């Protein structure tokens, strides 16, 4: 006997045959390779048996030659189950829809918890998150990944030292550490103001303290500018000298700038690709074909799909191809010189206080060599050269 | 010639090597399990089938099986498995000259 399950999969039919000469009919069937089983006699002129679905389709041909009538009684097996499934497709559709809905809802942000932040900071963080699109009810796929959120938050919210972002299921947990800015001491300790570096005094503004130098004086580094000891001889008093002493200082700078530079720029064209990733297998679902641009940079992103609290081994991949173009920038000698000068200024300024002003610059040396412009520049800069220096205790009386 | 040769070899083997006779002589081979199952190989077709009687055509003569509530579990061109309560297994020889 054949395996029951194979028959079940291919489908089986119970057939009722009535008429005369049924035995001969069965002989014909089996000789023609139609497999028949469970043959039962019901009364004198009726027999029932089971056969495969594919054989049942042929049976009419043999029956026509004889005086037998055939009725199909019972249909069983996968093909019929499948048919019934189609008939009740509403239920199947509902079940699939339900699963999809749960899957969809598992990938929605359902909560944002912020811990360790003051209400004001929390408000700021929430506003920043809103801007990023991290909101309750949003789908996680369209939101930055955790590292991105973390980076953006630390960059954009000023008074955060560190923020840990963690995605637990459908809730974002944010652990916040705020910056504790030291409060400025109200009462400064007694101090002098001394020169930071060699300079010529340009202007002075002294709040408290005894002025020791004058405008146009040349001072060396460490020289006393404003003393914290005030009062007449013998009745001196120690205070914190406060003030600004603007001095002219000098810097030398050396810059080299090539006349031609090769670099890549994005021209704004981009192509998005989405794919379903199953382990190592990638199935593209959106964005087919090769991009119409040759040079591009690839940005890959992967998002895991969740089902309730579990991570499914399926993820959605998003590739962004950005077209880039090679550009060659060429300067004339004059342009190169100007740009090199700007570059030098920027370099100098980055090392100075924000209030410092470049008063004058002078090109000491200019050279064009190996497709480069080489400049040595002398800068005159006016900056605050005063720094506080506590008055040692021993010097008091 | 070759066929005859083969037949002779097979006959010799059947005798010398204790091989079953049904293979050589086209005789039915009947296996019974108690009263409930009967398995017949080498039949030549169905003649009668009711729930009390089964008649099979053999190469020589017929085989009649009597009993109660018969169901043919499997039927293939040369094999048949019958289920039910078997009372009798009978050989019917219309021309006795054909059997051994």
mmCIF file with all atom_site columns, N, CA, C and O in Angstrom, chain A residues 7 9 28 38 45 69 106 118 124 127 130 160 199 226-227 231 252 280 337 339 343 346 376 382:
data_model
loop_
_atom_site.group_PDB
_atom_site.id
_atom_site.type_symbol
_atom_site.label_atom_id
_atom_site.label_alt_id
_atom_site.label_comp_id
_atom_site.label_asym_id
_atom_site.label_entity_id
_atom_site.label_seq_id
_atom_site.pdbx_PDB_ins_code
_atom_site.Cartn_x
_atom_site.Cartn_y
_atom_site.Cartn_z
_atom_site.occupancy
_atom_site.B_iso_or_equiv
_atom_site.pdbx_formal_charge
_atom_site.auth_seq_id
_atom_site.auth_comp_id
_atom_site.auth_asym_id
_atom_site.auth_atom_id
_atom_site.pdbx_PDB_model_num
ATOM 1  N N  . UNK A 1 7   ? -0.758  10.457  -0.658  1.00 0.00 ? 7   UNK A N  1
ATOM 2  C CA . UNK A 1 7   ? -2.104  10.546  -1.214  1.00 0.00 ? 7   UNK A CA 1
ATOM 3  C C  . UNK A 1 7   ? -2.840  11.767  -0.677  1.00 0.00 ? 7   UNK A C  1
ATOM 4  O O  . UNK A 1 7   ? -3.598  12.417  -1.370  1.00 0.00 ? 7   UNK A O  1
ATOM 5  N N  . UNK A 1 9   ? -1.566  14.550  0.249   1.00 0.00 ? 9   UNK A N  1
ATOM 6  C CA . UNK A 1 9   ? -1.077  15.789  -0.355  1.00 0.00 ? 9   UNK A CA 1
ATOM 7  C C  . UNK A 1 9   ? -1.613  15.955  -1.766  1.00 0.00 ? 9   UNK A C  1
ATOM 8  O O  . UNK A 1 9   ? -2.069  17.022  -2.162  1.00 0.00 ? 9   UNK A O  1
ATOM 9  N N  . UNK A 1 28  ? -10.254 -3.411  -15.167 1.00 0.00 ? 28  UNK A N  1
ATOM 10 C CA . UNK A 1 28  ? -9.815  -2.479  -16.212 1.00 0.00 ? 28  UNK A CA 1
ATOM 11 C C  . UNK A 1 28  ? -9.036  -1.322  -15.598 1.00 0.00 ? 28  UNK A C  1
ATOM 12 O O  . UNK A 1 28  ? -7.966  -0.937  -16.082 1.00 0.00 ? 28  UNK A O  1
ATOM 13 N N  . UNK A 1 38  ? -9.296  0.423   -0.555  1.00 0.00 ? 38  UNK A N  1
ATOM 14 C CA . UNK A 1 38  ? -10.493 0.437   0.297   1.00 0.00 ? 38  UNK A CA 1
ATOM 15 C C  . UNK A 1 38  ? -11.767 0.135   -0.480  1.00 0.00 ? 38  UNK A C  1
ATOM 16 O O  . UNK A 1 38  ? -12.746 0.862   -0.408  1.00 0.00 ? 38  UNK A O  1
ATOM 17 N N  . UNK A 1 45  ? -25.361 -4.037  -6.224  1.00 0.00 ? 45  UNK A N  1
ATOM 18 C CA . UNK A 1 45  ? -24.913 -3.346  -7.439  1.00 0.00 ? 45  UNK A CA 1
ATOM 19 C C  . UNK A 1 45  ? -24.042 -2.128  -7.171  1.00 0.00 ? 45  UNK A C  1
ATOM 20 O O  . UNK A 1 45  ? -23.809 -1.327  -8.070  1.00 0.00 ? 45  UNK A O  1
ATOM 21 N N  . UNK A 1 69  ? -22.455 3.693   -13.418 1.00 0.00 ? 69  UNK A N  1
ATOM 22 C CA . UNK A 1 69  ? -22.571 5.135   -13.170 1.00 0.00 ? 69  UNK A CA 1
ATOM 23 C C  . UNK A 1 69  ? -21.678 5.475   -11.976 1.00 0.00 ? 69  UNK A C  1
ATOM 24 O O  . UNK A 1 69  ? -21.541 4.696   -11.036 1.00 0.00 ? 69  UNK A O  1
ATOM 25 N N  . UNK A 1 106 ? 4.652   46.564  16.270  1.00 0.00 ? 106 UNK A N  1
ATOM 26 C CA . UNK A 1 106 ? 5.879   46.284  17.029  1.00 0.00 ? 106 UNK A CA 1
ATOM 27 C C  . UNK A 1 106 ? 7.017   47.175  16.580  1.00 0.00 ? 106 UNK A C  1
ATOM 28 O O  . UNK A 1 106 ? 8.040   47.255  17.236  1.00 0.00 ? 106 UNK A O  1
ATOM 29 N N  . UNK A 1 118 ? 16.837  67.478  34.211  1.00 0.00 ? 118 UNK A N  1
ATOM 30 C CA . UNK A 1 118 ? 15.975  68.473  34.841  1.00 0.00 ? 118 UNK A CA 1
ATOM 31 C C  . UNK A 1 118 ? 14.825  68.753  33.885  1.00 0.00 ? 118 UNK A C  1
ATOM 32 O O  . UNK A 1 118 ? 14.973  68.597  32.681  1.00 0.00 ? 118 UNK A O  1
ATOM 33 N N  . UNK A 1 124 ? 13.829  70.435  26.461  1.00 0.00 ? 124 UNK A N  1
ATOM 34 C CA . UNK A 1 124 ? 14.699  70.716  25.328  1.00 0.00 ? 124 UNK A CA 1
ATOM 35 C C  . UNK A 1 124 ? 14.980  69.453  24.521  1.00 0.00 ? 124 UNK A C  1
ATOM 36 O O  . UNK A 1 124 ? 14.955  69.456  23.295  1.00 0.00 ? 124 UNK A O  1
ATOM 37 N N  . UNK A 1 127 ? 12.009  68.455  22.538  1.00 0.00 ? 127 UNK A N  1
ATOM 38 C CA . UNK A 1 127 ? 11.846  69.312  21.365  1.00 0.00 ? 127 UNK A CA 1
ATOM 39 C C  . UNK A 1 127 ? 12.807  68.880  20.258  1.00 0.00 ? 127 UNK A C  1
ATOM 40 O O  . UNK A 1 127 ? 12.445  68.802  19.077  1.00 0.00 ? 127 UNK A O  1
ATOM 41 N N  . UNK A 1 130 ? 11.624  65.712  18.714  1.00 0.00 ? 130 UNK A N  1
ATOM 42 C CA . UNK A 1 130 ? 10.520  66.009  17.804  1.00 0.00 ? 130 UNK A CA 1
ATOM 43 C C  . UNK A 1 130 ? 11.054  66.454  16.455  1.00 0.00 ? 130 UNK A C  1
ATOM 44 O O  . UNK A 1 130 ? 10.565  66.062  15.407  1.00 0.00 ? 130 UNK A O  1
ATOM 45 N N  . UNK A 1 160 ? 24.236  69.195  27.728  1.00 0.00 ? 160 UNK A N  1
ATOM 46 C CA . UNK A 1 160 ? 24.309  67.755  27.940  1.00 0.00 ? 160 UNK A CA 1
ATOM 47 C C  . UNK A 1 160 ? 25.758  67.323  27.864  1.00 0.00 ? 160 UNK A C  1
ATOM 48 O O  . UNK A 1 160 ? 26.471  67.707  26.951  1.00 0.00 ? 160 UNK A O  1
ATOM 49 N N  . UNK A 1 199 ? 54.240  92.053  24.083  1.00 0.00 ? 199 UNK A N  1
ATOM 50 C CA . UNK A 1 199 ? 53.304  92.894  23.348  1.00 0.00 ? 199 UNK A CA 1
ATOM 51 C C  . UNK A 1 199 ? 53.607  94.363  23.571  1.00 0.00 ? 199 UNK A C  1
ATOM 52 O O  . UNK A 1 199 ? 54.429  94.721  24.416  1.00 0.00 ? 199 UNK A O  1
ATOM 53 N N  . UNK A 1 226 ? 48.637  94.998  35.960  1.00 0.00 ? 226 UNK A N  1
ATOM 54 C CA . UNK A 1 226 ? 47.766  95.661  36.928  1.00 0.00 ? 226 UNK A CA 1
ATOM 55 C C  . UNK A 1 226 ? 48.001  94.980  38.272  1.00 0.00 ? 226 UNK A C  1
ATOM 56 O O  . UNK A 1 226 ? 47.885  93.764  38.375  1.00 0.00 ? 226 UNK A O  1
ATOM 57 N N  . UNK A 1 227 ? 48.322  95.747  39.234  1.00 0.00 ? 227 UNK A N  1
ATOM 58 C CA . UNK A 1 227 ? 48.617  95.179  40.540  1.00 0.00 ? 227 UNK A CA 1
ATOM 59 C C  . UNK A 1 227 ? 47.350  95.098  41.370  1.00 0.00 ? 227 UNK A C  1
ATOM 60 O O  . UNK A 1 227 ? 46.460  95.946  41.270  1.00 0.00 ? 227 UNK A O  1
ATOM 61 N N  . UNK A 1 231 ? 46.103  101.220 47.479  1.00 0.00 ? 231 UNK A N  1
ATOM 62 C CA . UNK A 1 231 ? 46.149  102.035 48.702  1.00 0.00 ? 231 UNK A CA 1
ATOM 63 C C  . UNK A 1 231 ? 47.498  102.687 48.875  1.00 0.00 ? 231 UNK A C  1
ATOM 64 O O  . UNK A 1 231 ? 48.444  102.428 48.116  1.00 0.00 ? 231 UNK A O  1
ATOM 65 N N  . UNK A 1 252 ? 53.738  84.756  13.392  1.00 0.00 ? 252 UNK A N  1
ATOM 66 C CA . UNK A 1 252 ? 54.269  84.422  12.082  1.00 0.00 ? 252 UNK A CA 1
ATOM 67 C C  . UNK A 1 252 ? 53.564  83.150  11.615  1.00 0.00 ? 252 UNK A C  1
ATOM 68 O O  . UNK A 1 252 ? 53.302  82.250  12.405  1.00 0.00 ? 252 UNK A O  1
ATOM 69 N N  . UNK A 1 280 ? 21.882  36.248  4.933   1.00 0.00 ? 280 UNK A N  1
ATOM 70 C CA . UNK A 1 280 ? 22.817  36.793  3.948   1.00 0.00 ? 280 UNK A CA 1
ATOM 71 C C  . UNK A 1 280 ? 22.117  37.166  2.651   1.00 0.00 ? 280 UNK A C  1
ATOM 72 O O  . UNK A 1 280 ? 22.695  37.791  1.783   1.00 0.00 ? 280 UNK A O  1
ATOM 73 N N  . UNK A 1 337 ? 47.169  83.278  -3.820  1.00 0.00 ? 337 UNK A N  1
ATOM 74 C CA . UNK A 1 337 ? 47.781  84.092  -2.776  1.00 0.00 ? 337 UNK A CA 1
ATOM 75 C C  . UNK A 1 337 ? 46.721  84.566  -1.783  1.00 0.00 ? 337 UNK A C  1
ATOM 76 O O  . UNK A 1 337 ? 46.879  84.442  -0.573  1.00 0.00 ? 337 UNK A O  1
ATOM 77 N N  . UNK A 1 339 ? 43.770  83.320  -1.259  1.00 0.00 ? 339 UNK A N  1
ATOM 78 C CA . UNK A 1 339 ? 43.204  82.208  -0.508  1.00 0.00 ? 339 UNK A CA 1
ATOM 79 C C  . UNK A 1 339 ? 44.154  81.728  0.568   1.00 0.00 ? 339 UNK A C  1
ATOM 80 O O  . UNK A 1 339 ? 43.727  81.381  1.667   1.00 0.00 ? 339 UNK A O  1
ATOM 81 N N  . UNK A 1 343 ? 43.435  81.550  4.476   1.00 0.00 ? 343 UNK A N  1
ATOM 82 C CA . UNK A 1 343 ? 43.694  80.304  5.196   1.00 0.00 ? 343 UNK A CA 1
ATOM 83 C C  . UNK A 1 343 ? 44.550  80.578  6.424   1.00 0.00 ? 343 UNK A C  1
ATOM 84 O O  . UNK A 1 343 ? 44.297  80.082  7.529   1.00 0.00 ? 343 UNK A O  1
ATOM 85 N N  . UNK A 1 346 ? 42.524  82.315  9.097   1.00 0.00 ? 346 UNK A N  1
ATOM 86 C CA . UNK A 1 346 ? 41.661  81.368  9.799   1.00 0.00 ? 346 UNK A CA 1
ATOM 87 C C  . UNK A 1 346 ? 42.457  80.558  10.804  1.00 0.00 ? 346 UNK A C  1
ATOM 88 O O  . UNK A 1 346 ? 42.025  80.305  11.919  1.00 0.00 ? 346 UNK A O  1
ATOM 89 N N  . UNK A 1 376 ? 54.901  83.172  3.731   1.00 0.00 ? 376 UNK A N  1
ATOM 90 C CA . UNK A 1 376 ? 55.230  83.421  5.134   1.00 0.00 ? 376 UNK A CA 1
ATOM 91 C C  . UNK A 1 376 ? 54.650  84.775  5.465   1.00 0.00 ? 376 UNK A C  1
ATOM 92 O O  . UNK A 1 376 ? 54.958  85.769  4.802   1.00 0.00 ? 376 UNK A O  1
ATOM 93 N N  . UNK A 1 382 ? 45.663  92.438  17.789  1.00 0.00 ? 382 UNK A N  1
ATOM 94 C CA . UNK A 1 382 ? 45.366  93.100  19.054  1.00 0.00 ? 382 UNK A CA 1
ATOM 95 C C  . UNK A 1 382 ? 44.520  92.148  19.868  1.00 0.00 ? 382 UNK A C  1
ATOM 96 O O  . UNK A 1 382 ? 43.445  91.709  19.419  1.00 0.00 ? 382 UNK A O  1
#
